[in-house]
mmCIF file of C-alpha atoms and ligand atoms in Angstrom:
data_model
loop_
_atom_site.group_PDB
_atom_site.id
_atom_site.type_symbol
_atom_site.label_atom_id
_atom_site.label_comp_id
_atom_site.label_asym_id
_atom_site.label_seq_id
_atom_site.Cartn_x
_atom_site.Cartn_y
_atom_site.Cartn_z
ATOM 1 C CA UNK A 25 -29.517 -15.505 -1.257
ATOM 2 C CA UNK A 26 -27.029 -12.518 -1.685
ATOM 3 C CA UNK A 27 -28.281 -9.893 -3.926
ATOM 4 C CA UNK A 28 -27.232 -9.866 -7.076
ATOM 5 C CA UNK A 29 -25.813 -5.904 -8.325
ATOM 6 C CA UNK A 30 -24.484 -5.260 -12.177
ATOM 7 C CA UNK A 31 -22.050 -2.708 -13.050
ATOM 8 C CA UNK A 32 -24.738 -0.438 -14.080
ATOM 9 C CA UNK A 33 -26.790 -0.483 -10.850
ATOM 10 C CA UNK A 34 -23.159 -0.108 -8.678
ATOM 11 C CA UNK A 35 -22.377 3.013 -10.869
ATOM 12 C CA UNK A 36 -25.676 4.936 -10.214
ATOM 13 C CA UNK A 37 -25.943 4.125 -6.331
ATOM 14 C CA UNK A 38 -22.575 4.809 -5.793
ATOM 15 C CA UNK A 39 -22.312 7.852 -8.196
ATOM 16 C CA UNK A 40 -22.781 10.332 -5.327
ATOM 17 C CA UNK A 41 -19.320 8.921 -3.570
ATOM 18 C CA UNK A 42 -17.169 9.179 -6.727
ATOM 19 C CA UNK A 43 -14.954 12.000 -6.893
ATOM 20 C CA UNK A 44 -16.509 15.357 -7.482
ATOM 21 C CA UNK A 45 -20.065 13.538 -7.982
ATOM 22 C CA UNK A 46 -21.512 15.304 -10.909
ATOM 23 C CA UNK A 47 -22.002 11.987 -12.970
ATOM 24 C CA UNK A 48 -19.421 12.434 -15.777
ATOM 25 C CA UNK A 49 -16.894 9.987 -14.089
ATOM 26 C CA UNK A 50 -20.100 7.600 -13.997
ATOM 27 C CA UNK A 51 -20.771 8.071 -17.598
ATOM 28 C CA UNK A 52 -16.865 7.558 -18.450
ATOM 29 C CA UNK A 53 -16.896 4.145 -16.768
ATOM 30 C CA UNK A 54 -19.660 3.457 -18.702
ATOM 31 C CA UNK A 55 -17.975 4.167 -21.838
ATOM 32 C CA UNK A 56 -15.247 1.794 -20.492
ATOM 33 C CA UNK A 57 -17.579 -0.897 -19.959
ATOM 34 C CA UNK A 58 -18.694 -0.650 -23.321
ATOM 35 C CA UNK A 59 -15.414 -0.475 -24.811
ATOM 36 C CA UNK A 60 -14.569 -3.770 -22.853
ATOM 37 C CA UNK A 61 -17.219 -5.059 -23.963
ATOM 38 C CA UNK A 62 -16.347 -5.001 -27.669
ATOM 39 C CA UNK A 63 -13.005 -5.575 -27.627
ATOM 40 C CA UNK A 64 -14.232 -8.720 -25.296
ATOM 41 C CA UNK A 65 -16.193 -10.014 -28.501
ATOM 42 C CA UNK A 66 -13.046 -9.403 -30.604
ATOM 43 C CA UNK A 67 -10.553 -11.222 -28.706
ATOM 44 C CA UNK A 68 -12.652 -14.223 -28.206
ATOM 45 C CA UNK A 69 -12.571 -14.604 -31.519
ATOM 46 C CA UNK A 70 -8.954 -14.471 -31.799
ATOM 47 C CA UNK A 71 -8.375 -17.897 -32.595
ATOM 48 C CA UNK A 72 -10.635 -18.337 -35.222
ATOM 49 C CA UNK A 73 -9.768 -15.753 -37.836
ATOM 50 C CA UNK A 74 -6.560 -15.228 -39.441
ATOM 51 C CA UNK A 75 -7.422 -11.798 -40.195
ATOM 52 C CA UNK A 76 -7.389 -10.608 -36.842
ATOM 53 C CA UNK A 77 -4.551 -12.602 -35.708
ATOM 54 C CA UNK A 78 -0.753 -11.637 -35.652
ATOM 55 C CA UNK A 79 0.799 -8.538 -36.526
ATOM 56 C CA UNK A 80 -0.071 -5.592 -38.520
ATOM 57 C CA UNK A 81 3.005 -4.793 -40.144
ATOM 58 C CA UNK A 82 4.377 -1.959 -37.643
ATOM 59 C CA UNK A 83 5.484 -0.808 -34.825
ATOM 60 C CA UNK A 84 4.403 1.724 -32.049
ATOM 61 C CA UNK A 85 6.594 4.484 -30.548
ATOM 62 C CA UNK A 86 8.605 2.364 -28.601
ATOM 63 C CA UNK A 87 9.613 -0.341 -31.070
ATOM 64 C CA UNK A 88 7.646 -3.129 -30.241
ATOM 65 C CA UNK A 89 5.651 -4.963 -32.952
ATOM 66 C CA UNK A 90 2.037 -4.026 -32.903
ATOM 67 C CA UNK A 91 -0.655 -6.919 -33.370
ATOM 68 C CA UNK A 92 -3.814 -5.939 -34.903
ATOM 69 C CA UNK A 93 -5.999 -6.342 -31.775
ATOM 70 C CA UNK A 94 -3.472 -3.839 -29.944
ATOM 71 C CA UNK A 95 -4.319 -1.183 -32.882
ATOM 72 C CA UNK A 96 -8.037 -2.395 -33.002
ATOM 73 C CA UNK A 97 -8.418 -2.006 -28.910
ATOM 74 C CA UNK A 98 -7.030 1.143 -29.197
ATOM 75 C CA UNK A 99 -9.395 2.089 -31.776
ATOM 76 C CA UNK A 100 -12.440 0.839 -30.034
ATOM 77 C CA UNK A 101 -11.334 2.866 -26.565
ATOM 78 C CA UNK A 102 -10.371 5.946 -28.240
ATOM 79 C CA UNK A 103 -13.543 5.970 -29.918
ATOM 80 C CA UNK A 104 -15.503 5.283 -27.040
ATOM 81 C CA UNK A 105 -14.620 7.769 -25.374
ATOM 82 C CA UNK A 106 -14.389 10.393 -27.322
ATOM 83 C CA UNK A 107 -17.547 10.352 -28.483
ATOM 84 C CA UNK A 108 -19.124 10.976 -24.631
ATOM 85 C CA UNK A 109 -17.607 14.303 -24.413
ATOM 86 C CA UNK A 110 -16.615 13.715 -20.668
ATOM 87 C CA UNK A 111 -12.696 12.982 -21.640
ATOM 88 C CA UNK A 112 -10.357 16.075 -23.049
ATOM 89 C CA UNK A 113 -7.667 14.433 -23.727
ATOM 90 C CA UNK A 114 -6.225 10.564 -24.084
ATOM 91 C CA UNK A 115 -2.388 9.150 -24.335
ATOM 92 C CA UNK A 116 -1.880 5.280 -25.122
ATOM 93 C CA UNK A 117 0.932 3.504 -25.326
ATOM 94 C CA UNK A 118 -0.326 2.683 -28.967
ATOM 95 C CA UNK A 119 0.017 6.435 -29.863
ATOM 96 C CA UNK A 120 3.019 8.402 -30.102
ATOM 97 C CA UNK A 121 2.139 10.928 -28.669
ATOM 98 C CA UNK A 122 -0.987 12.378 -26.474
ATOM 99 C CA UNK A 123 -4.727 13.385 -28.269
ATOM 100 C CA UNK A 124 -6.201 15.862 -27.511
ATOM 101 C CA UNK A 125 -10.185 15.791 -28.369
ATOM 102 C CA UNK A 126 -11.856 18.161 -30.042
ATOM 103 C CA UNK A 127 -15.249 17.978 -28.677
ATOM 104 C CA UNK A 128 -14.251 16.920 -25.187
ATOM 105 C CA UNK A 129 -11.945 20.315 -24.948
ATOM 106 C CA UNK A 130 -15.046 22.101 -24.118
ATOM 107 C CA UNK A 131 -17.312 20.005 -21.875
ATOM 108 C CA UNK A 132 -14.344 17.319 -20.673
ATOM 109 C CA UNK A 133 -12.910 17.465 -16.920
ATOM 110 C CA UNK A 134 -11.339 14.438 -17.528
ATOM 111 C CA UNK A 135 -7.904 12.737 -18.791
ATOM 112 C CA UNK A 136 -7.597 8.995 -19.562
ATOM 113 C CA UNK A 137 -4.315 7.166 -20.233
ATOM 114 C CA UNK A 138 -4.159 3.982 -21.363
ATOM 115 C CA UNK A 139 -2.780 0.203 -21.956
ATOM 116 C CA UNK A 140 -5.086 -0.867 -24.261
ATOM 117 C CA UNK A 141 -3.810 -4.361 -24.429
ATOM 118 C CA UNK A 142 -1.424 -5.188 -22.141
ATOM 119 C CA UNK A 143 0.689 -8.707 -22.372
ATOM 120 C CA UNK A 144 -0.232 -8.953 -26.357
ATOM 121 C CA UNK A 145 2.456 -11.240 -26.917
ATOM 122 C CA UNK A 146 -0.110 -13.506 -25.467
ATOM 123 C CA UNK A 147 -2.480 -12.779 -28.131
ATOM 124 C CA UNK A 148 -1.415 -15.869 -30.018
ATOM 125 C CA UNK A 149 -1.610 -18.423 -27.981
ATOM 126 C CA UNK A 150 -4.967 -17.810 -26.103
ATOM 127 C CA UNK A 151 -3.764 -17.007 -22.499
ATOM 128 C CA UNK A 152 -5.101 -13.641 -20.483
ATOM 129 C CA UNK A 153 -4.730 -10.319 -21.765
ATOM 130 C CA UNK A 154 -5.593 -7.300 -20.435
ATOM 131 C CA UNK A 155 -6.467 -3.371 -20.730
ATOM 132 C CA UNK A 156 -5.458 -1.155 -17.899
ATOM 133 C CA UNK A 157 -6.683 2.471 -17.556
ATOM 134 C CA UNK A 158 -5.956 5.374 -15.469
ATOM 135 C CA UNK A 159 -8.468 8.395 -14.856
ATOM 136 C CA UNK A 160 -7.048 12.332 -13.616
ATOM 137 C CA UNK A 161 -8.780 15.846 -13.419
ATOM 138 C CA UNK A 162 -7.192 18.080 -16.522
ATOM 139 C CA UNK A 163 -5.082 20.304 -15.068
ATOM 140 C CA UNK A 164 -5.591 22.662 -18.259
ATOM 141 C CA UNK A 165 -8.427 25.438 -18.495
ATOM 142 C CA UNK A 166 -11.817 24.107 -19.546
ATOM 143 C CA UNK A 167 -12.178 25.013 -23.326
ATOM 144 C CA UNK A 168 -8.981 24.825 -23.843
ATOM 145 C CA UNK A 169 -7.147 21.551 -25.723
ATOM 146 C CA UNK A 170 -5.428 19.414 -23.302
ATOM 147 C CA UNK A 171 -2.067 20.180 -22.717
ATOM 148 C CA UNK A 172 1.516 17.328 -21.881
ATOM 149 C CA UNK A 173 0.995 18.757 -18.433
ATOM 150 C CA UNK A 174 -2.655 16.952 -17.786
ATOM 151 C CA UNK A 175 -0.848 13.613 -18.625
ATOM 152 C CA UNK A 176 2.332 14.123 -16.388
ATOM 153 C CA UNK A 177 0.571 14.283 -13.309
ATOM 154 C CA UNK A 178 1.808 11.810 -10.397
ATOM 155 C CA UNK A 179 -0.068 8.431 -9.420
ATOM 156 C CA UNK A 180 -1.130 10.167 -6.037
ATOM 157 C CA UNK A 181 -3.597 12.395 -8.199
ATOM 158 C CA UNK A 182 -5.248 9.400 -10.123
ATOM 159 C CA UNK A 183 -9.393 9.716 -9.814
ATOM 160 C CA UNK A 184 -9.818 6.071 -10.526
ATOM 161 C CA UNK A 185 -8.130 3.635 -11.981
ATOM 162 C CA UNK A 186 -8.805 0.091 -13.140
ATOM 163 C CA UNK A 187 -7.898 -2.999 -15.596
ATOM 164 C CA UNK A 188 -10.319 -5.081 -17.932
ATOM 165 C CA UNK A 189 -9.318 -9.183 -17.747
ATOM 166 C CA UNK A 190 -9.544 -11.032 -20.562
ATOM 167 C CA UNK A 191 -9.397 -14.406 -18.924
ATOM 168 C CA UNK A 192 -11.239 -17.552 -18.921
ATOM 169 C CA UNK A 193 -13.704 -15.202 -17.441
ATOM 170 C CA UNK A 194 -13.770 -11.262 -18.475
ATOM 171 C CA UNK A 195 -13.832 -8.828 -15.223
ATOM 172 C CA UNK A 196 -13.748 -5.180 -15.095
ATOM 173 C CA UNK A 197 -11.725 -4.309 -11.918
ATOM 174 C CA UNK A 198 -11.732 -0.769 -10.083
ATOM 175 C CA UNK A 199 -11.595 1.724 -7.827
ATOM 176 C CA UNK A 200 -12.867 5.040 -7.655
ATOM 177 C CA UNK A 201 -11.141 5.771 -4.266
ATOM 178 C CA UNK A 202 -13.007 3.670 -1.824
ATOM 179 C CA UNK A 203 -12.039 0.187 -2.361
ATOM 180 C CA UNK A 204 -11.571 -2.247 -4.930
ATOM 181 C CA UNK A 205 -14.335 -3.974 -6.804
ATOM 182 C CA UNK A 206 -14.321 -6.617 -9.570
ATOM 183 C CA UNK A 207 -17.552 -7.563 -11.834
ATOM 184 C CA UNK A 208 -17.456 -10.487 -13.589
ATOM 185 C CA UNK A 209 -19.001 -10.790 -17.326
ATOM 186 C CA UNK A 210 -21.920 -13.067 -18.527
ATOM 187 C CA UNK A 211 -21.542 -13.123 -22.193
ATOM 188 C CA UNK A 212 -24.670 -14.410 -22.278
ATOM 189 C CA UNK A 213 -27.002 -11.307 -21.316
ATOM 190 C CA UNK A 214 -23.766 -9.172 -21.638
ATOM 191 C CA UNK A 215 -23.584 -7.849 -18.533
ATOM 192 C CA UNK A 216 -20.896 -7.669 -15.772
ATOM 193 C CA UNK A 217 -22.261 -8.609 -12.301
ATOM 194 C CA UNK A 218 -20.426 -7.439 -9.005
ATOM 195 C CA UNK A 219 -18.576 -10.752 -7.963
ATOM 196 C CA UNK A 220 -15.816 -9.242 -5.838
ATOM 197 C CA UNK A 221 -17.001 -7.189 -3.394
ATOM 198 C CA UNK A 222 -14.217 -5.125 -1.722
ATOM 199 C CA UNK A 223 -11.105 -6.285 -2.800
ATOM 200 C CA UNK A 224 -8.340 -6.807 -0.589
ATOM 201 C CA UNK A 225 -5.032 -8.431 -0.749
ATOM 202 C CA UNK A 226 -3.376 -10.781 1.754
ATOM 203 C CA UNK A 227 -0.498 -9.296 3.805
ATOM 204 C CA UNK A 228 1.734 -12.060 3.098
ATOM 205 C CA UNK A 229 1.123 -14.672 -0.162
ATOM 206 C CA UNK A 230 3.417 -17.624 -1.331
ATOM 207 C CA UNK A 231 3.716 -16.434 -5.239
ATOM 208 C CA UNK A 232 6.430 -14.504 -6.695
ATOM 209 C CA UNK A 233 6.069 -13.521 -10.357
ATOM 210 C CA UNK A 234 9.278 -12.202 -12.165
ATOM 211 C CA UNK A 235 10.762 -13.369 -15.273
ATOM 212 C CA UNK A 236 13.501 -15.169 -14.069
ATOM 213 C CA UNK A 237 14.913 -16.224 -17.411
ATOM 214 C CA UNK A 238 16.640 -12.078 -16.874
ATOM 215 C CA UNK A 239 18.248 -12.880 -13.325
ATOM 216 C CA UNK A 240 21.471 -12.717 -14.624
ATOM 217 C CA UNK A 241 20.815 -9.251 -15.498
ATOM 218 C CA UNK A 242 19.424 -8.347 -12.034
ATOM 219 C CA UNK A 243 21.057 -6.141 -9.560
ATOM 220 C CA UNK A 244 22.592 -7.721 -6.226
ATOM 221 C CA UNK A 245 19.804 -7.020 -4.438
ATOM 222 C CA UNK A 246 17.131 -8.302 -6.779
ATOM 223 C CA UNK A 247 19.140 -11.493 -7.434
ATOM 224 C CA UNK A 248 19.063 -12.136 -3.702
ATOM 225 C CA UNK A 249 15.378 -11.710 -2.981
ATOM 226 C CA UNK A 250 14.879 -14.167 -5.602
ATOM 227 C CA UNK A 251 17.054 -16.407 -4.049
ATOM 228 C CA UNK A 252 15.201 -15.849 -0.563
ATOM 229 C CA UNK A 253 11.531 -16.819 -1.958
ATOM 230 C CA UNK A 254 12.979 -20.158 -3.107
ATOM 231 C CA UNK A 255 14.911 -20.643 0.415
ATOM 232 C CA UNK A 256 12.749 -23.279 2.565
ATOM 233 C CA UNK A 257 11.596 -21.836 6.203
ATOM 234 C CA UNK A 258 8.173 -23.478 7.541
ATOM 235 C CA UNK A 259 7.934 -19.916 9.090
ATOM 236 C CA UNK A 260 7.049 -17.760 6.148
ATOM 237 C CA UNK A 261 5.620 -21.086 4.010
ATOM 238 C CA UNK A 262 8.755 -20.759 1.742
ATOM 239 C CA UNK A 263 9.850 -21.526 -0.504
ATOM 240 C CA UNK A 264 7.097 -19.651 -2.311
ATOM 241 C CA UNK A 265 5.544 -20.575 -5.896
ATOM 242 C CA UNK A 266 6.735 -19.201 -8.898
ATOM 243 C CA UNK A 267 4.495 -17.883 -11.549
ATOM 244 C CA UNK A 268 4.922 -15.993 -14.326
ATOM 245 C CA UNK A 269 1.794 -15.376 -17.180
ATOM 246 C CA UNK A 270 3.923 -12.427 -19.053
ATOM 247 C CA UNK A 271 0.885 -10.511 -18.898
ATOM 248 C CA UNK A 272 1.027 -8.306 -16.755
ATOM 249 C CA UNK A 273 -2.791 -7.838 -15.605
ATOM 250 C CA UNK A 274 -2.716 -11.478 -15.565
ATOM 251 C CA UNK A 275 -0.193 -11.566 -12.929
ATOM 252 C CA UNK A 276 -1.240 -8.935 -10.744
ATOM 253 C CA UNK A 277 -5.445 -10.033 -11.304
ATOM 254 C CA UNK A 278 -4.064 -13.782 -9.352
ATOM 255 C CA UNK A 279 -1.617 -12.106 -6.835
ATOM 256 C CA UNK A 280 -4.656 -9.505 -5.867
ATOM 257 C CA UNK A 281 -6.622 -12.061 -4.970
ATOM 258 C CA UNK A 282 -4.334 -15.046 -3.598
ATOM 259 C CA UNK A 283 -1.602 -12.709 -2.067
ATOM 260 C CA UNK A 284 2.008 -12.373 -3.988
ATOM 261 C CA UNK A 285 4.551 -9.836 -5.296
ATOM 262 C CA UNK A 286 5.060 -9.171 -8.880
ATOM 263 C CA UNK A 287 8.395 -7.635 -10.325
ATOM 264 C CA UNK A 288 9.427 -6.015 -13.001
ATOM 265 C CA UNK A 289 12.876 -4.620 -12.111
ATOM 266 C CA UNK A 290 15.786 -3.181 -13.588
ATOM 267 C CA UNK A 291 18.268 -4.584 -15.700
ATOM 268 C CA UNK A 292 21.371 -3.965 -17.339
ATOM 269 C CA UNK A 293 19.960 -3.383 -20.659
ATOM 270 C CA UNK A 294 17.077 -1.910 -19.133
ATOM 271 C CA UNK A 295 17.738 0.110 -16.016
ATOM 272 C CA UNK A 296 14.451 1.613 -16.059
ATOM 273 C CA UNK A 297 13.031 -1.514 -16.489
ATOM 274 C CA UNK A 298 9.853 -2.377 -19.132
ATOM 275 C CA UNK A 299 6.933 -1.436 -17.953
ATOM 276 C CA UNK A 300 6.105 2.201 -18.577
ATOM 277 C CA UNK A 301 4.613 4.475 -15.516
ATOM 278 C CA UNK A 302 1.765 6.167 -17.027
ATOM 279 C CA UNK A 303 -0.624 3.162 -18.088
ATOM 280 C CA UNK A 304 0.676 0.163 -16.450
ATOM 281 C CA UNK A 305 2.256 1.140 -13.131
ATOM 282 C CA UNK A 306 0.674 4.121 -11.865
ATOM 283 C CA UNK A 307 -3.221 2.331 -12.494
ATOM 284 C CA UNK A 308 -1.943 -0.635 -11.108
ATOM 285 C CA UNK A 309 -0.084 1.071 -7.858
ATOM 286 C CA UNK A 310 -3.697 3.237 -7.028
ATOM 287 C CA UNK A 311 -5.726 -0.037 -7.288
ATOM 288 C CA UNK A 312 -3.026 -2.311 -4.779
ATOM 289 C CA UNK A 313 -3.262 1.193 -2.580
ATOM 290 C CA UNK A 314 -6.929 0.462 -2.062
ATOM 291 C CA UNK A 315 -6.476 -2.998 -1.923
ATOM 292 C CA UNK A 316 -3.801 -2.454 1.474
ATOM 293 C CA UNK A 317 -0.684 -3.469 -0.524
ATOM 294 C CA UNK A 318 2.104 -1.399 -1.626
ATOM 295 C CA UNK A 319 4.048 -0.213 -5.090
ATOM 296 C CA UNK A 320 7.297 0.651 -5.213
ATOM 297 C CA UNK A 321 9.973 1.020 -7.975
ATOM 298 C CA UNK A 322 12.335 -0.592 -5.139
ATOM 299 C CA UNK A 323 12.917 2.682 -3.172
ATOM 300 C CA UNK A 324 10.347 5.195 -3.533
ATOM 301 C CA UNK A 325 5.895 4.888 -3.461
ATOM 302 C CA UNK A 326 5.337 4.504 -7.190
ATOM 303 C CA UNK A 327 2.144 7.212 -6.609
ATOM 304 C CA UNK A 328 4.612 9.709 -5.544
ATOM 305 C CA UNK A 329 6.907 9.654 -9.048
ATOM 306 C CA UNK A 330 6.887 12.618 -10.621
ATOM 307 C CA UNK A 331 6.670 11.871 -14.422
ATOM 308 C CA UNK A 332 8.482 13.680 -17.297
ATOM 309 C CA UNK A 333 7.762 12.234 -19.939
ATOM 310 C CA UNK A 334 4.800 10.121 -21.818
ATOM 311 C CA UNK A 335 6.141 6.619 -22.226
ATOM 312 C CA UNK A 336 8.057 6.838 -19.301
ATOM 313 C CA UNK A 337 9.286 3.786 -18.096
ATOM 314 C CA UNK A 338 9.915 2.670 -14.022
ATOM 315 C CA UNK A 339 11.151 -0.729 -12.222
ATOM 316 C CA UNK A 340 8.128 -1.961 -10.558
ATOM 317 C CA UNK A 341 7.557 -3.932 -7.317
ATOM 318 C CA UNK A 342 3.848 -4.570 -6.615
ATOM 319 C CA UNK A 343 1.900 -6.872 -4.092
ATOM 320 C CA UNK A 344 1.545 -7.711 -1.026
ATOM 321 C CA UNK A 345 2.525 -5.522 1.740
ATOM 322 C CA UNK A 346 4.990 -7.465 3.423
ATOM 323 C CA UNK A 347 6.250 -9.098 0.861
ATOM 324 C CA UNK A 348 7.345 -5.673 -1.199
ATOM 325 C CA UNK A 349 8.564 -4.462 1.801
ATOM 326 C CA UNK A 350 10.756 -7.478 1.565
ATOM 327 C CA UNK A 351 12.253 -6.861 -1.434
ATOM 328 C CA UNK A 352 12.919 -3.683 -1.026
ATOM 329 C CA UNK A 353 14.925 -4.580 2.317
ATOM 330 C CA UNK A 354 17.437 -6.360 -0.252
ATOM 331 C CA UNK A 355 17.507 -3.341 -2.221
ATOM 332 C CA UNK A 356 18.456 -1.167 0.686
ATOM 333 C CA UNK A 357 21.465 -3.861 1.816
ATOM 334 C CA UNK A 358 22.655 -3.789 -1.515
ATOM 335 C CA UNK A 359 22.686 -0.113 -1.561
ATOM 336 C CA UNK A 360 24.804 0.246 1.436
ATOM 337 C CA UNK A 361 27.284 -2.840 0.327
ATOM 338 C CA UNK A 362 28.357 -0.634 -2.904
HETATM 339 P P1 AHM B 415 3.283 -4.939 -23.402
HETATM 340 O O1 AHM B 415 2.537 -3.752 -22.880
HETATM 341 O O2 AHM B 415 4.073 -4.614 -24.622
HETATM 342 O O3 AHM B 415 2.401 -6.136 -23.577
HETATM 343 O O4 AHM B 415 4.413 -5.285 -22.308
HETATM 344 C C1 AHM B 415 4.070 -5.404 -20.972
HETATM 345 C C2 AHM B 415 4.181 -6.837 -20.582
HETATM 346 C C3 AHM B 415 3.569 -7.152 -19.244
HETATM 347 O O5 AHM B 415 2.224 -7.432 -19.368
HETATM 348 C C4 AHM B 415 4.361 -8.363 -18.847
HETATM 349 O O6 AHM B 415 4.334 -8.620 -17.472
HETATM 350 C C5 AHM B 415 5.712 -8.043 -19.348
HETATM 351 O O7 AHM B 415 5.547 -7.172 -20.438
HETATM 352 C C6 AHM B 415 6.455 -9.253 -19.829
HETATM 353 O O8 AHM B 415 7.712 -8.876 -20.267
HETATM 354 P P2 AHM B 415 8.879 -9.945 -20.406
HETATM 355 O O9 AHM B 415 8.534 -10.810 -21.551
HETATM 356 O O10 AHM B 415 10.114 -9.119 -20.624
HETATM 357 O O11 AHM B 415 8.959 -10.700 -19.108
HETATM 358 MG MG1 MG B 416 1.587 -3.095 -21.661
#
């Protein structure tokens, strides 16, 4: 019989490989796992009260409607950590602009951004949602508050990074540097056990994921890689399956595991695309790193961006190795056509 390992018992034996090793990034994942945990509770309850359903009557920084369990994770992860004293400063795409924590300023090495519920338009309608995080070393003098220029650091200088799934099973997914792992939740001791061991994604899958009601709006190049995963060649099992959640985490949780490129890519009315670098790509491009796939924004490693601002946003091209590379073959041809 394999043995069985929670999250708990992974964090302590492996505390000594973690990045600088002095057991505060240990005690910040625990803080995540809590968080997860409660906002877990909340969103299976979703469905059943009107109160915490729907939207809460404004919007964040970027326009978008807010629904109350996007304000209420935010809450409970804010709150989480900043009450561990491990974590100087926080940004979110919930807040307008960055926090900077009193009590961590003194004793906290660390920065956390964050997606605290990524795909809520899902909300609703009970499919997966997610929360995606991304840890750095402050940049700024200990003792000091946190400064913008902890929270514009590039991907490449992520410390871990992960996502929570809020699926027909919960799992806490991440990496610390050496791998991938998932643990899956048992709501019934409330406890997430190590199920996924090591993640690491195919080469080659068969699933795209894009929302293809935009292709229109595409460039060239994007248009025709869409057109090539529905072309049929025995070869490279195409044409390959579409699938497309709208949740982000979602997407990217089933094309980790199965094999499969997700897009998010420019369009005319958004040429930087949707999803914003901080707290959705950058987490996302460390973890398919460790995994042996590959993020791009169609040209350039996603890791390597140099961020200028907060709520930054970037076309994003995430997957499978081959398969990105791909795609970003029919960016390059389009490139040299105009
Ligand atoms: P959100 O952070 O406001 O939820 O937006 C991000 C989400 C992703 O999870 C998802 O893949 C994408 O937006 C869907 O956008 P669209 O409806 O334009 O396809
Ligand atoms: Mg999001």
């Amino acid at each position: 019989m394999p043995r069985i390992t929670t999250l708990g018992e992974y964090i302590v034996q492996n505390q000594q490989s973690f990045p600088y090793a002095k057991g505060e990034l240990s005690r910040l994942l625990s803080s995540i796992r809590l968080a997860a945990k409660i906002v877990n509770s909340e969103i299976n309850k979703a469905g059943l009260v009107d109160e915490i359903m729907g939207d809460v009557g404004t919007t964040n920084v970027q326009g978008e409607d807010q629904k109350k369990l996007d304000v209420y994770a935010n809450h409970i992860f804010k709150e989480a950590i900043r009450r561990r004293f491990e974590v100087c400063g926080m940004a979110s795409e919930e807040e307008d602009d960055f926090i900077a924590f009193d009590g961590g300023c003194k004793t906290g090495n660390y920065i956390l951004l964050t997606d605290p519920l990524d795909g809520s338009s899902n909300i609703d309608v009970n499919v997966s949602i997610g929360t995606i995080f991304s840890i750095y070393r402050r940049l700024s003098p200990i003792g000091e508050f946190a400064n913008i220029d902890d929270f514009l650091q590039p991907g490449s200088e992520q410390v871990a990074a992960g996502y929570v799934i809020y699926g027909s099973s919960t799992m806490l997914v991440f990496s610390t540097g050496q791998g991938v792992n998932g643990f899956t939740f048992d709501p019934s001791v409330g406890v997430f056990y190590l199920s996924h061991p090591d993640i690491k994604i195919p080469d080659n899958g068969k699933i795209y994921s894009i929302n293809e009601g935009n292709y229109r709006a595409f460039s060239e190049g994007v248009r025709q890689y869409v057109d090539y995963c529905k072309e049929s060649d025995s070869a490279t099992n195409r044409p390959y399956s579409g699938r497309y959640i709208g949740s982000m985490v979602a997407d990217f949780h089933r094309n980790l595991i199965k094999g499969g490129i997700y897009i998010y890519p420019a369009t005319k009315k958004n040429p930087k695309g949707k999803l914003r670098l901080l707290y959705e790509c950058n987490p996302m491009a460390y973890l398919i790193k460790e995994a042996g796939g590959l993020a791009t924004d169609g040209h350039r490693d996603i890791l390597d961006l140099k961020p200028s601002e907060l709520h930054e946003r970037t076309p994003l091209f995430i997957g499978s190795k081959n398969m990105v590379e791909k795609a970003m073959e029919f960016l390059k041809q389009e490139e040299t056509v105009s």
